[in-house]
Amino acid sequence: MIRDVGVGQLVEELEQRGGRLPFEIGAFVALEACEGLMHESVKLEPDDVRVTLEGSVLVSDSAKSAEPAEAARSLVSVLARLLVAAGPGVPPYLLQLVQDSAAGQTPRGLRDLHDAIEASLIPINRGASRRVLARLVRESDRPPAPAVSQVDAHELDAELDELLRDPAIRTLEPEQAQLPLQEPEEEEPITEQIRIPRGAREDSGAAADTGAAGDTGLKSFPPPVADHQPETVPVPPSEPALRGGSVPVPDLGAPAAAAVARQPRPVGEPITATIRKWQAEEEEDPAPAPASMSVPVSATVSVGDPREQLETPTESVFGTGSVAASESIPTPELLPRQSRPAVPPDQPYDRPSLPQQPPKRRGGWGIWLLAAGLGLGAYALHATGRLDSLLKPATPAPAVGGAINVSVTPPGAQIFVFVGRGPAIAKDLPVDAAHEFIVFDQGLRPSRAIVQKGAAWAATEAGPLYELAVQAQPAEPSVGSSELGVPQTEAVAIGEGPTGTVRVITNPPAAKVYRFVGVGPSAHIPVPSIHEGQELIVYHPGYETRRAVVGPSDWERVAGEDIHTATLAVQLPALPALVVAETPED
């Protein structure tokens, strides 16, 4: 596995995989490369900036030595390459920094570039940035993403047209086109067996009158009896419906029919016949049958015991006894029905004595007049401006300001006033003067930052604004955290000339920000509000650092004037190591 990779190669491989380099990571790489150039001035190429597996940024030893100005220009070119890899979303001030440096309008040294890039990254997290770089280096060994195959739009249109075409005229595949067309299979009829009655009851009266001239062959049948026998196995359609042993039914009207019917016959097995049914007849509603339906039956009828009961519903249709060649079965329409008395429908109860009232018409003039009045009233309020005055929030009462008169001992002690935790805002500061701030907190080494006199302030709606970025360093064990250093500016009298606002951005966030007020023995500090507590720090290298607080109860109003003042006296005790021992008396 590779130990490190150049920034140019890393960006190129990232673009091949379709990824982008965050602009924060690119600016961080440029920042650490700038810190390396401040130790040794060389001319950088993109691959001269190396990133290790741990995410550390190093300057290659093979880079050629160059002047600081040329090294700064090469660093700007590397930063431009990194910002191009970031794509859209790069902050405008970074782009402006690259454009100005490339055009040579505002040439910057390495220190100025370092401060500008560092201010753009506040708050900065070096550990997280190195972890991201380490992940990018590890992913650089992966192969690029496979190219997505491009599909021809004309082929898609042709396939879609083929799918939307009528199936009857759709083009068949070559394999399907060679197959012969199959003829539609004929639908086989559905067969079902019915059971022929096993025996017939002989009617003695009917046997005597079989030869009479007025006999029509119609008989009354007993009610059907439930069939408790299982259905027989259906006969295949190819087999004949009736076996060869069946005997045609004799004509009951002939003279010899009675003799044939009276001859005893042995009781045999029931004979079944096949009746074909078509599926279409089952699906459709049955048509009403005529009053008398003739059912021809061609089967052998066995005459058994006249007392034997019918066993199946099919037997109940044919009844018992001798069956003629053609028997008429009455339909349900001929059966007698029980007549029910017709109940006349309820007649509506009419009251002719109550006249029908006409609908009452409602008018809407009242609603229209009310809406018109409200509209005119709202227009009058808007035209006169009273509506805006009613909706405008009440203006808060202006805060009462004051001044703190501080006297310190020893006279050369430095005085600082607390501004807030970063990002902190210091208001009402003169624009044409220099301002000095100090940032420190628990575990941080005090860091000073200065707004130079004549610096460019940004014009905003609230007035001139200057943004100051401060990077606080961790405290070292060998150096005391209470050493605030020496002042680099002179005290400024507040209240003279145009004023603006300074916004101090700290890294790490929420670090304490103090403004340098001046050097003792006394100082006059204006404050915007006496209702807020004011914190001051008094520092001298040879004495203990003291912190003092001025609360709302410490203010006093000057007699005869609308001014509030607070008086504060701070005396710093000397450090124990610097106390000179007195000479003991003899």
Coordinates of C-alpha atoms in Angstrom, one line a residue:
M1 CA 0.0 0.0 0.0
I2 CA 1.2 3.5 -0.7
R3 CA 2.6 5.6 2.1
D4 CA 1.6 9.0 0.8
V5 CA 0.0 10.5 -2.3
G6 CA 0.3 13.9 -4.1
V7 CA -2.6 16.3 -3.9
G8 CA -2.8 16.5 -7.7
Q9 CA -3.1 12.7 -8.1
L10 CA -5.5 12.5 -5.2
V11 CA -7.8 15.1 -6.8
E12 CA -7.6 13.4 -10.2
E13 CA -8.5 10.0 -8.8
L14 CA -11.3 11.5 -6.9
E15 CA -12.7 13.1 -10.0
Q16 CA -12.5 9.8 -11.9
R17 CA -14.6 8.2 -9.2
G18 CA -17.2 11.0 -9.6
G19 CA -16.5 12.5 -6.2
R20 CA -15.7 16.1 -5.0
L21 CA -13.3 17.5 -2.5
P22 CA -14.9 19.6 0.1
F23 CA -13.6 23.2 0.0
E24 CA -12.9 23.1 3.7
I25 CA -10.5 20.1 3.2
G26 CA -8.9 21.9 0.3
A27 CA -8.3 25.1 2.3
F28 CA -7.0 23.0 5.2
V29 CA -4.4 21.3 2.9
A30 CA -3.4 24.8 1.6
L31 CA -3.1 26.0 5.2
E32 CA -0.8 23.3 6.4
A33 CA 1.2 23.6 3.1
C34 CA 1.6 27.3 3.9
E35 CA 2.9 26.5 7.4
G36 CA 5.5 24.2 5.8
L37 CA 6.5 27.0 3.4
M38 CA 7.0 29.4 6.3
H39 CA 9.8 27.1 7.5
E40 CA 11.3 26.5 4.1
S41 CA 10.4 28.5 1.0
V42 CA 10.0 26.3 -2.0
K43 CA 8.0 26.4 -5.3
L44 CA 5.1 24.1 -5.1
E45 CA 3.4 21.9 -7.7
P46 CA 0.2 20.0 -6.9
D47 CA 2.0 16.7 -6.4
D48 CA 4.7 18.4 -4.2
V49 CA 2.1 18.6 -1.5
R50 CA 1.8 15.0 -0.1
V51 CA -0.9 13.5 2.1
T52 CA 0.1 10.6 4.3
L53 CA -2.1 7.6 5.4
E54 CA -2.6 9.4 8.7
G55 CA -4.0 12.5 7.0
S56 CA -0.9 14.7 7.6
V57 CA 0.1 17.2 5.0
L58 CA 3.8 17.4 4.0
V59 CA 5.9 19.3 1.5
S60 CA 7.9 17.1 -0.7
D61 CA 11.7 17.2 -0.4
S62 CA 12.1 17.3 -4.2
A63 CA 10.5 20.7 -4.4
K64 CA 12.8 23.4 -5.7
S65 CA 13.8 26.3 -3.5
A66 CA 12.3 29.7 -4.4
E67 CA 11.8 33.2 -3.1
P68 CA 8.9 33.7 -0.6
A69 CA 6.9 35.7 -3.2
E70 CA 7.2 32.9 -5.8
A71 CA 6.4 30.3 -3.1
A72 CA 3.2 32.3 -2.2
R73 CA 2.2 32.4 -5.9
S74 CA 2.7 28.6 -6.2
L75 CA 0.6 28.1 -3.1
V76 CA -2.2 30.1 -4.5
S77 CA -2.1 28.0 -7.7
V78 CA -2.4 24.8 -5.6
L79 CA -5.3 26.3 -3.7
A80 CA -7.0 27.2 -6.9
R81 CA -6.6 23.6 -8.1
L82 CA -8.2 22.3 -4.9
L83 CA -11.1 24.8 -5.1
V84 CA -11.8 23.8 -8.7
A85 CA -12.1 20.2 -7.5
A86 CA -14.6 21.3 -4.8
G87 CA -17.1 22.4 -7.5
P88 CA -19.9 24.8 -6.6
G89 CA -20.4 26.1 -3.1
V90 CA -17.0 27.7 -2.5
P91 CA -17.2 30.8 -0.3
P92 CA -16.8 34.1 -2.3
Y93 CA -13.9 35.3 -0.1
L94 CA -11.8 32.3 -1.0
L95 CA -12.5 32.8 -4.7
Q96 CA -11.6 36.5 -4.3
L97 CA -8.4 35.6 -2.5
V98 CA -7.3 33.4 -5.4
Q99 CA -8.3 35.9 -8.1
D100 CA -6.5 38.8 -6.4
S101 CA -3.4 36.8 -5.9
A102 CA -3.4 35.4 -9.4
A103 CA -3.9 38.8 -11.0
G104 CA -1.2 40.4 -8.8
Q105 CA -3.5 43.2 -7.7
T106 CA -2.9 42.6 -4.0
P107 CA 0.3 40.5 -3.6
R108 CA 0.3 38.7 -0.4
G109 CA 3.1 37.1 1.6
L110 CA 3.1 33.7 3.2
R111 CA 2.1 35.2 6.5
D112 CA -0.8 37.1 5.0
L113 CA -2.0 34.0 3.1
H114 CA -1.8 31.9 6.2
D115 CA -3.9 34.4 8.2
A116 CA -6.5 34.8 5.4
I117 CA -6.9 31.0 4.9
E118 CA -7.0 30.4 8.7
A119 CA -9.7 33.0 9.2
S120 CA -11.8 31.4 6.5
L121 CA -11.6 28.1 8.3
I122 CA -12.6 29.3 11.8
P123 CA -13.8 27.3 13.6
I124 CA -11.3 24.7 12.4
N125 CA -11.0 21.1 13.6
R126 CA -7.7 19.8 12.5
G127 CA -8.3 16.3 13.8
A128 CA -11.5 15.9 11.8
S129 CA -9.8 17.3 8.7
R130 CA -6.9 14.9 9.0
R131 CA -9.4 11.9 9.4
V132 CA -11.2 13.0 6.2
L133 CA -7.8 13.2 4.3
A134 CA -6.8 9.8 5.6
R135 CA -10.1 8.3 4.3
L136 CA -9.5 9.9 0.9
V137 CA -6.0 8.5 0.7
R138 CA -7.3 5.0 1.5
E139 CA -10.0 5.2 -1.1
S140 CA -7.6 6.3 -3.7
D141 CA -6.6 2.7 -4.2
R142 CA -10.1 1.8 -5.3
P143 CA -10.7 1.4 -9.1
P144 CA -12.8 4.1 -10.7
A145 CA -16.5 3.7 -11.0
P146 CA -17.6 1.6 -14.0
A147 CA -18.9 3.7 -16.9
V148 CA -22.7 3.6 -17.3
S149 CA -23.7 2.1 -20.6
Q150 CA -25.5 4.6 -22.8
V151 CA -28.7 3.2 -24.3
D152 CA -29.7 4.4 -27.8
A153 CA -33.0 6.3 -27.6
H154 CA -34.0 5.0 -31.1
E155 CA -33.7 1.4 -29.9
L156 CA -35.9 2.2 -26.9
D157 CA -38.5 3.8 -29.2
A158 CA -38.5 0.8 -31.5
E159 CA -38.9 -1.6 -28.6
L160 CA -41.7 0.5 -27.1
D161 CA -43.5 0.6 -30.5
E162 CA -43.2 -3.1 -30.8
L163 CA -44.8 -3.6 -27.3
L164 CA -47.6 -1.2 -28.0
R165 CA -48.5 -2.8 -31.3
D166 CA -51.5 -5.0 -31.7
P167 CA -50.7 -8.6 -30.7
A168 CA -52.3 -10.0 -33.8
I169 CA -49.8 -8.1 -36.1
R170 CA -46.9 -8.0 -33.7
T171 CA -43.6 -9.3 -35.2
L172 CA -42.9 -12.8 -33.9
E173 CA -39.4 -13.9 -32.8
P174 CA -37.5 -16.1 -35.2
E175 CA -37.9 -19.1 -33.0
Q176 CA -41.7 -18.6 -32.7
A177 CA -42.1 -17.8 -36.4
Q178 CA -40.9 -21.3 -37.4
L179 CA -43.4 -23.1 -35.2
P180 CA -46.6 -24.3 -36.9
L181 CA -49.8 -22.6 -35.8
Q182 CA -51.9 -24.8 -33.5
E183 CA -55.5 -25.3 -34.4
P184 CA -58.0 -24.5 -31.7
E185 CA -59.1 -27.6 -29.8
E186 CA -62.8 -28.4 -30.0
E187 CA -64.5 -28.2 -26.7
E188 CA -65.6 -31.6 -25.4
P189 CA -69.2 -31.8 -24.0
I190 CA -69.6 -32.4 -20.3
T191 CA -71.3 -35.6 -19.6
E192 CA -73.3 -36.6 -16.6
Q193 CA -75.1 -39.9 -15.7
I194 CA -78.6 -40.2 -14.5
R195 CA -80.1 -43.2 -12.8
I196 CA -83.1 -45.0 -14.3
P197 CA -85.7 -46.2 -11.8
R198 CA -85.0 -49.7 -10.6
G199 CA -88.6 -50.9 -10.6
A200 CA -92.1 -49.7 -11.4
R201 CA -95.2 -50.1 -9.4
E202 CA -97.9 -51.9 -11.3
D203 CA -101.2 -50.2 -11.2
S204 CA -104.0 -52.8 -11.5
G205 CA -106.6 -50.2 -12.5
A206 CA -104.3 -48.8 -15.2
A207 CA -103.5 -52.3 -16.5
A208 CA -107.1 -53.1 -17.0
D209 CA -107.7 -49.9 -19.0
T210 CA -104.6 -49.9 -21.1
G211 CA -106.4 -50.6 -24.2
A212 CA -109.2 -48.1 -23.7
A213 CA -109.6 -45.5 -26.3
G214 CA -109.5 -42.5 -24.0
D215 CA -106.1 -43.3 -22.4
T216 CA -103.6 -40.5 -22.9
G217 CA -100.6 -42.1 -21.2
L218 CA -100.3 -39.2 -18.6
K219 CA -99.8 -40.3 -15.0
S220 CA -99.4 -38.5 -11.7
F221 CA -96.1 -39.1 -10.0
P222 CA -95.4 -39.3 -6.3
P223 CA -93.2 -36.6 -4.6
P224 CA -89.5 -37.0 -5.0
V225 CA -87.5 -38.9 -2.4
A226 CA -83.9 -37.9 -1.5
D227 CA -81.2 -40.0 -3.2
H228 CA -78.8 -41.5 -0.6
Q229 CA -76.7 -43.5 -3.1
P230 CA -73.4 -42.2 -4.4
E231 CA -73.1 -40.9 -7.9
T232 CA -71.9 -43.4 -10.5
V233 CA -68.6 -43.0 -12.3
P234 CA -69.2 -41.0 -15.5
V235 CA -69.1 -42.9 -18.7
P236 CA -66.5 -41.6 -21.3
P237 CA -68.1 -39.7 -24.2
S238 CA -66.8 -42.3 -26.7
E239 CA -68.9 -45.1 -25.2
P240 CA -72.5 -45.5 -26.2
A241 CA -75.1 -44.1 -23.8
L242 CA -77.0 -47.4 -23.6
R243 CA -75.5 -50.9 -23.4
G244 CA -76.4 -53.5 -25.9
G245 CA -78.6 -55.4 -23.4
S246 CA -81.2 -52.6 -23.3
V247 CA -84.7 -53.4 -24.5
P248 CA -86.8 -50.7 -26.1
V249 CA -89.8 -49.6 -24.1
P250 CA -93.0 -51.2 -25.6
D251 CA -95.9 -49.0 -26.6
L252 CA -98.5 -49.0 -23.9
G253 CA -101.2 -48.2 -26.4
A254 CA -100.8 -51.5 -28.3
P255 CA -102.9 -54.5 -27.3
A256 CA -100.0 -56.6 -26.4
A257 CA -98.4 -53.9 -24.2
A258 CA -100.5 -54.9 -21.2
A259 CA -99.4 -58.5 -21.5
V260 CA -95.8 -57.5 -21.8
A261 CA -96.1 -55.2 -18.8
R262 CA -97.7 -57.9 -16.6
Q263 CA -95.0 -60.4 -17.3
P264 CA -92.8 -60.8 -14.2
R265 CA -89.2 -59.9 -14.7
P266 CA -86.2 -60.5 -12.5
V267 CA -85.0 -57.6 -10.5
G268 CA -81.6 -56.6 -11.8
E269 CA -79.1 -53.8 -11.3
P270 CA -80.1 -50.3 -12.1
I271 CA -79.5 -49.2 -15.7
T272 CA -77.9 -45.8 -16.2
A273 CA -78.0 -43.6 -19.3
T274 CA -75.7 -40.7 -20.4
I275 CA -77.1 -37.3 -21.0
R276 CA -74.9 -34.7 -22.5
K277 CA -74.8 -31.2 -21.0
W278 CA -73.1 -28.2 -22.6
Q279 CA -71.3 -25.6 -20.6
A280 CA -73.0 -22.8 -22.3
E281 CA -76.3 -24.1 -21.0
E282 CA -75.0 -24.0 -17.4
E283 CA -73.8 -20.5 -17.6
E284 CA -76.9 -19.0 -19.2
D285 CA -80.1 -18.6 -17.4
P286 CA -82.6 -21.4 -18.2
A287 CA -85.4 -20.4 -20.5
P288 CA -88.9 -20.9 -19.2
A289 CA -90.2 -24.3 -20.2
P290 CA -93.6 -24.8 -21.8
A291 CA -96.5 -26.1 -19.8
S292 CA -95.9 -29.7 -20.9
M293 CA -92.4 -31.0 -21.8
S294 CA -91.9 -34.3 -23.5
V295 CA -88.9 -36.3 -22.4
P296 CA -88.1 -39.3 -24.6
V297 CA -86.5 -42.1 -22.7
S298 CA -85.0 -45.1 -24.4
A299 CA -84.0 -47.6 -21.7
T300 CA -84.9 -50.9 -20.2
V301 CA -87.2 -50.5 -17.2
S302 CA -87.1 -53.2 -14.5
V303 CA -90.3 -53.9 -12.7
G304 CA -89.7 -54.8 -9.1
D305 CA -91.5 -54.9 -5.9
P306 CA -94.4 -52.3 -6.1
R307 CA -93.7 -51.5 -2.4
E308 CA -90.1 -50.6 -3.0
Q309 CA -89.4 -46.9 -2.5
L310 CA -87.5 -44.7 -4.9
E311 CA -83.9 -44.1 -3.9
T312 CA -82.7 -41.1 -6.0
P313 CA -84.1 -37.7 -7.1
T314 CA -83.8 -38.9 -10.7
E315 CA -86.1 -41.7 -10.0
S316 CA -88.7 -39.4 -8.6
V317 CA -88.9 -37.7 -12.0
F318 CA -90.0 -40.8 -13.8
G319 CA -92.2 -42.2 -11.0
T320 CA -93.0 -45.9 -10.6
G321 CA -94.7 -48.4 -12.8
S322 CA -94.6 -48.7 -16.5
V323 CA -93.1 -45.9 -18.5
A324 CA -94.4 -45.0 -21.9
A325 CA -92.3 -43.9 -24.8
S326 CA -93.3 -40.3 -24.3
E327 CA -94.4 -38.9 -21.0
S328 CA -95.3 -35.4 -20.2
I329 CA -93.9 -33.7 -17.0
P330 CA -95.8 -30.8 -15.7
T331 CA -93.8 -27.6 -15.1
P332 CA -93.9 -25.6 -11.9
E333 CA -96.1 -23.0 -13.5
L334 CA -99.0 -25.5 -13.7
L335 CA -98.9 -26.3 -9.9
P336 CA -101.6 -24.7 -7.9
R337 CA -100.6 -21.8 -5.8
Q338 CA -102.2 -20.6 -2.7
S339 CA -103.9 -17.4 -3.3
R340 CA -103.2 -14.5 -1.0
P341 CA -105.5 -11.6 -0.5
A342 CA -104.2 -8.5 -2.2
V343 CA -103.4 -5.8 0.3
P344 CA -103.9 -2.3 -1.1
P345 CA -100.9 0.0 -0.6
D346 CA -101.1 2.6 2.1
Q347 CA -102.6 5.8 0.8
P348 CA -100.9 9.0 1.7
Y349 CA -102.8 11.0 4.2
D350 CA -103.8 14.3 2.7
R351 CA -104.7 17.4 4.7
P352 CA -106.4 19.7 2.3
S353 CA -107.3 22.1 5.2
L354 CA -103.6 23.3 5.5
P355 CA -102.6 25.5 2.6
Q356 CA -99.0 25.1 1.2
Q357 CA -96.8 28.0 2.4
P358 CA -94.7 29.6 -0.4
P359 CA -90.9 29.6 0.3
K360 CA -89.6 32.7 2.1
R361 CA -86.9 34.6 0.2
R362 CA -83.9 35.7 2.2
G363 CA -82.1 38.9 1.4
G364 CA -78.2 39.3 1.7
W365 CA -78.0 43.1 1.6
G366 CA -77.0 43.3 5.3
I367 CA -74.0 41.1 4.8
W368 CA -72.9 43.1 1.7
L369 CA -73.2 46.4 3.6
L370 CA -71.2 45.0 6.5
A371 CA -68.4 43.8 4.2
A372 CA -68.3 47.1 2.4
G373 CA -68.1 49.0 5.7
L374 CA -65.2 46.9 6.9
G375 CA -63.3 47.3 3.6
L376 CA -63.7 51.0 3.6
G377 CA -62.5 51.2 7.2
A378 CA -59.4 49.1 6.5
Y379 CA -58.5 51.2 3.4
A380 CA -58.8 54.4 5.5
L381 CA -56.5 53.0 8.2
H382 CA -54.0 52.0 5.5
A383 CA -54.2 55.3 3.6
T384 CA -53.7 57.4 6.7
G385 CA -50.8 55.3 8.0
R386 CA -52.5 54.5 11.3
L387 CA -52.6 50.8 10.5
D388 CA -48.8 50.7 10.2
S389 CA -48.5 52.5 13.5
L390 CA -50.8 50.0 15.2
L391 CA -49.0 47.0 13.8
K392 CA -45.5 48.4 14.5
P393 CA -44.0 46.9 17.7
A394 CA -43.4 49.3 20.5
T395 CA -39.9 50.8 20.5
P396 CA -38.0 49.7 23.6
A397 CA -36.7 52.4 25.9
P398 CA -33.1 53.3 25.2
A399 CA -30.6 51.7 27.6
V400 CA -29.1 54.0 30.2
G401 CA -25.3 54.2 29.7
G402 CA -22.6 55.0 32.1
A403 CA -18.8 55.1 32.6
I404 CA -16.4 53.2 34.9
N405 CA -13.5 55.1 36.5
V406 CA -10.8 52.5 37.2
S407 CA -7.6 53.1 39.3
V408 CA -5.0 50.4 39.5
T409 CA -1.8 49.7 41.4
P410 CA 0.9 49.3 40.2
P411 CA 0.6 52.1 37.6
G412 CA 1.8 50.1 34.6
A413 CA -0.9 47.4 34.9
Q414 CA -2.9 46.5 31.8
I415 CA -6.7 46.8 31.9
F416 CA -9.1 44.6 29.9
V417 CA -12.9 44.6 29.7
F418 CA -14.9 41.5 28.9
V419 CA -16.7 41.5 25.5
G420 CA -18.2 38.0 25.4
R421 CA -17.6 34.4 24.3
G422 CA -16.7 33.9 20.6
P423 CA -18.2 34.9 18.3
A424 CA -18.3 38.1 20.4
I425 CA -19.4 41.6 19.2
A426 CA -17.9 44.8 20.4
K427 CA -20.0 47.9 19.5
D428 CA -19.4 51.6 19.3
L429 CA -15.7 51.4 18.5
P430 CA -14.0 54.2 16.5
V431 CA -13.4 53.2 12.9
D432 CA -10.2 55.3 12.4
A433 CA -8.3 53.8 15.3
A434 CA -6.6 50.5 16.1
H435 CA -8.2 48.0 18.5
E436 CA -6.6 45.1 20.3
F437 CA -8.3 42.0 21.6
I438 CA -7.1 39.0 23.6
V439 CA -8.6 35.5 23.6
F440 CA -8.0 32.8 26.2
D441 CA -9.8 30.3 28.3
Q442 CA -9.3 27.2 30.4
G443 CA -6.4 25.2 28.8
L444 CA -5.7 27.8 26.1
R445 CA -2.7 30.1 25.7
P446 CA -3.7 33.8 25.5
S447 CA -3.7 35.0 21.9
R448 CA -3.7 38.7 20.8
A449 CA -5.4 40.0 17.7
I450 CA -5.4 43.5 16.3
V451 CA -7.7 45.5 14.1
Q452 CA -5.1 47.8 12.4
K453 CA -5.7 51.5 12.0
G454 CA -7.0 52.2 8.5
A455 CA -8.3 48.6 7.9
A456 CA -11.2 48.2 5.4
W457 CA -14.5 47.9 7.3
A458 CA -17.5 46.4 5.5
A459 CA -20.5 48.6 5.0
T460 CA -23.7 47.0 6.3
E461 CA -27.2 48.3 7.2
A462 CA -26.3 48.5 10.8
G463 CA -23.1 50.4 10.1
P464 CA -19.4 49.6 9.5
L465 CA -18.5 46.0 10.4
Y466 CA -15.1 44.3 10.8
E467 CA -14.8 40.5 11.3
L468 CA -11.7 39.4 13.2
A469 CA -10.7 35.7 13.3
V470 CA -8.5 34.5 16.2
Q471 CA -7.0 31.0 16.5
A472 CA -6.2 30.2 20.1
Q473 CA -3.4 27.7 20.8
P474 CA -3.3 25.1 23.6
A475 CA -1.4 26.2 26.7
E476 CA 2.1 24.8 27.2
P477 CA 3.1 23.4 30.6
S478 CA 6.3 25.4 30.6
V479 CA 4.5 28.7 30.0
G480 CA 2.0 30.0 32.5
S481 CA -1.5 30.5 31.2
S482 CA -1.8 33.9 33.0
E483 CA 1.0 35.5 31.0
L484 CA -1.0 37.9 28.7
G485 CA 2.0 39.5 27.0
V486 CA 2.7 43.2 26.4
P487 CA 0.3 45.6 24.6
Q488 CA 0.8 46.3 20.9
T489 CA -1.5 49.3 20.6
E490 CA -2.2 52.5 22.5
A491 CA -5.3 53.3 24.4
V492 CA -8.2 54.8 22.3
A493 CA -10.6 57.4 23.5
I494 CA -14.1 56.1 22.7
G495 CA -16.7 58.6 21.5
E496 CA -14.7 60.5 19.0
G497 CA -15.4 60.2 15.2
P498 CA -17.5 57.5 13.4
T499 CA -18.0 54.2 15.2
G500 CA -18.5 50.6 14.0
T501 CA -18.8 47.1 15.2
V502 CA -16.1 44.4 15.5
R503 CA -17.1 40.8 15.4
V504 CA -14.5 38.5 16.9
I505 CA -14.6 34.8 15.7
T506 CA -12.7 32.4 17.9
N507 CA -11.4 28.9 17.4
P508 CA -12.2 26.9 19.5
P509 CA -15.7 28.4 19.7
A510 CA -17.0 30.0 22.9
A511 CA -13.5 31.2 24.0
K512 CA -13.5 34.3 26.2
V513 CA -12.8 37.6 24.4
Y514 CA -11.4 40.7 26.2
R515 CA -10.8 44.2 24.7
F516 CA -7.6 46.1 25.7
V517 CA -8.7 49.4 27.4
G518 CA -5.4 50.9 28.4
V519 CA -2.6 51.0 31.0
G520 CA -2.9 52.3 34.6
P521 CA -2.8 54.1 36.9
S522 CA -6.3 55.1 35.7
A523 CA -8.8 54.5 32.9
H524 CA -12.2 55.8 31.8
I525 CA -14.4 53.0 30.3
P526 CA -17.8 53.9 28.8
V527 CA -20.4 51.1 28.9
P528 CA -23.7 51.0 26.9
S529 CA -25.9 49.8 29.7
I530 CA -25.7 50.1 33.5
H531 CA -28.2 47.2 33.9
E532 CA -25.6 44.6 32.8
G533 CA -22.6 43.4 34.8
Q534 CA -19.2 44.5 33.6
E535 CA -16.1 42.3 34.1
L536 CA -12.6 43.6 34.1
I537 CA -9.2 42.0 34.3
V538 CA -6.1 43.8 35.6
Y539 CA -2.7 42.3 34.7
H540 CA 0.9 43.0 35.4
P541 CA 3.8 40.6 34.7
G542 CA 5.3 40.9 38.2
Y543 CA 2.0 40.8 40.1
E544 CA -1.0 38.5 40.5
T545 CA -3.8 38.9 38.0
R546 CA -7.1 40.2 39.4
R547 CA -10.6 40.0 38.2
A548 CA -13.2 42.6 39.2
V549 CA -16.9 42.9 38.5
V550 CA -19.2 46.0 38.4
G551 CA -22.8 45.2 39.1
P552 CA -26.0 47.2 38.6
S553 CA -26.0 48.2 42.3
D554 CA -22.5 49.8 42.0
W555 CA -23.7 52.7 39.8
E556 CA -24.3 56.2 41.1
R557 CA -26.1 59.1 39.4
V558 CA -24.2 62.3 39.2
A559 CA -26.0 65.1 41.0
G560 CA -27.6 67.5 38.5
E561 CA -26.7 65.4 35.4
D562 CA -28.2 62.4 33.7
I563 CA -25.0 60.4 34.0
H564 CA -24.2 57.3 36.0
T565 CA -20.7 56.4 37.1
A566 CA -19.0 53.6 39.0
T567 CA -15.7 53.8 40.7
L568 CA -13.4 50.8 40.9
A569 CA -10.0 50.6 42.6
V570 CA -7.8 47.5 42.1
Q571 CA -4.5 46.8 43.9
L572 CA -2.5 43.9 42.6
P573 CA -0.4 42.0 45.2
A574 CA 3.1 41.1 44.3
L575 CA 4.0 37.5 43.4
P576 CA 5.7 35.6 46.3
A577 CA 8.8 34.9 44.3
L578 CA 9.4 38.6 43.7
V579 CA 9.1 39.8 47.3
V580 CA 12.4 41.2 48.5
A581 CA 13.3 40.0 52.0
E582 CA 14.0 42.8 54.4
T583 CA 17.4 42.9 56.1
P584 CA 17.0 41.6 59.7
E585 CA 17.9 44.1 62.3
D586 CA 20.8 43.6 64.6

